[in-house]
Each structure stands twice: as C-alpha cells, then as structure tokens.
Amino acid sequence: MVGAADPVTKGDRRPLVVVACRVFEGLLDRHLPPEVIDQIEFLDYGLHRVPAKLTMAVQEQIDSLEEPSMV
C-alpha cells in the first residue's frame, strides 16, 4: 500500500489507469496527482443500473489498454 511517506513515481511501476463513472470526473481531475496517474477513463452515466452493461464497459476499457497496467 502506498502512503504519503512512500511516494510512487512513474518510473517505478506499471502505468496506473483509473476507470470511473463520469459523475466523478471533476472530483478525480482535481484530486488525483498527475505525477502518479497515467490515464483516466470515464464511463457513461447510469451503467450501474444495468450490471451486464457495466461489466462489459469496464472489460472493454481494460482490453483497450496498450500495455500491462494497474487498473
């Protein structure tokens, strides 16, 4: 687990990708440190209402990554 006393830099690890609902876009853009996060992908609103669609959308995002990453 990475804490404030143990910073991680991009050179030390696989790319870090965040997949989240678009409702969190403003919050995550403001609070995720750009020196740690390599990519943020936002999914459409309301996917949680249809679990099968949510599962497919998340898997499509994971499958579209060009290199092994922490998601």
Tab-separated table of C-alpha atoms in Angstrom:
chain	number	residue	atom	x	y	z
A	1	MET	CA	0.000	0.000	0.000
A	2	VAL	CA	1.312	3.401	-0.935
A	3	GLY	CA	1.076	6.112	1.677
A	4	ALA	CA	2.163	9.724	1.873
A	5	ALA	CA	5.531	8.653	3.287
A	6	ASP	CA	6.088	6.187	0.421
A	7	PRO	CA	5.558	8.076	-2.850
A	8	VAL	CA	5.488	6.144	-6.098
A	9	THR	CA	6.872	7.633	-9.279
A	10	LYS	CA	6.009	6.600	-12.815
A	11	GLY	CA	9.446	5.080	-13.376
A	12	ASP	CA	8.999	2.571	-10.545
A	13	ARG	CA	5.962	0.676	-11.805
A	14	ARG	CA	3.461	-0.229	-14.481
A	15	PRO	CA	1.160	2.550	-15.707
A	16	LEU	CA	-1.680	3.405	-13.334
A	17	VAL	CA	-5.077	3.673	-15.038
A	18	VAL	CA	-8.272	4.802	-13.316
A	19	VAL	CA	-11.629	3.675	-14.734
A	20	ALA	CA	-14.534	5.541	-13.148
A	21	CYS	CA	-18.057	6.799	-13.700
A	22	ARG	CA	-18.204	10.177	-15.424
A	23	VAL	CA	-20.045	11.567	-12.380
A	24	PHE	CA	-16.650	11.590	-10.613
A	25	GLU	CA	-14.793	13.384	-13.420
A	26	GLY	CA	-14.481	16.795	-11.753
A	27	LEU	CA	-13.559	15.336	-8.390
A	28	LEU	CA	-10.909	12.966	-9.748
A	29	ASP	CA	-9.430	15.560	-12.102
A	30	ARG	CA	-8.919	17.878	-9.121
A	31	HIS	CA	-7.588	15.346	-6.626
A	32	LEU	CA	-5.619	12.652	-8.456
A	33	PRO	CA	-1.960	13.640	-8.704
A	34	PRO	CA	-0.853	13.763	-12.364
A	35	GLU	CA	2.627	12.555	-11.420
A	36	VAL	CA	1.122	9.220	-10.305
A	37	ILE	CA	-1.875	8.676	-12.626
A	38	ASP	CA	-1.035	7.852	-16.234
A	39	GLN	CA	-4.544	7.652	-17.676
A	40	ILE	CA	-8.129	8.268	-16.568
A	41	GLU	CA	-11.056	6.762	-18.463
A	42	PHE	CA	-14.598	7.843	-17.634
A	43	LEU	CA	-17.563	5.601	-18.376
A	44	ASP	CA	-21.074	6.784	-19.228
A	45	TYR	CA	-23.533	7.759	-16.534
A	46	GLY	CA	-26.043	5.127	-15.442
A	47	LEU	CA	-24.131	1.969	-16.349
A	48	HIS	CA	-24.528	0.804	-12.737
A	49	ARG	CA	-28.255	0.400	-13.434
A	50	VAL	CA	-27.548	-2.469	-15.841
A	51	PRO	CA	-24.784	-4.606	-14.315
A	52	ALA	CA	-24.174	-6.567	-17.533
A	53	LYS	CA	-23.516	-3.330	-19.451
A	54	LEU	CA	-21.272	-2.048	-16.659
A	55	THR	CA	-19.247	-5.262	-16.694
A	56	MET	CA	-18.872	-5.103	-20.487
A	57	ALA	CA	-17.866	-1.428	-20.458
A	58	VAL	CA	-15.222	-1.938	-17.769
A	59	GLN	CA	-13.829	-5.001	-19.552
A	60	GLU	CA	-13.689	-3.102	-22.859
A	61	GLN	CA	-11.660	-0.355	-21.183
A	62	ILE	CA	-9.267	-2.896	-19.698
A	63	ASP	CA	-8.933	-4.733	-23.021
A	64	SER	CA	-8.181	-1.469	-24.850
A	65	LEU	CA	-5.076	-0.743	-22.763
A	66	GLU	CA	-1.978	-0.967	-24.919
A	67	GLU	CA	0.358	-2.219	-22.190
A	68	PRO	CA	0.061	-4.115	-18.899
A	69	SER	CA	-1.233	-1.645	-16.317
A	70	MET	CA	-2.526	-1.331	-12.791
A	71	VAL	CA	-6.237	-0.543	-13.102
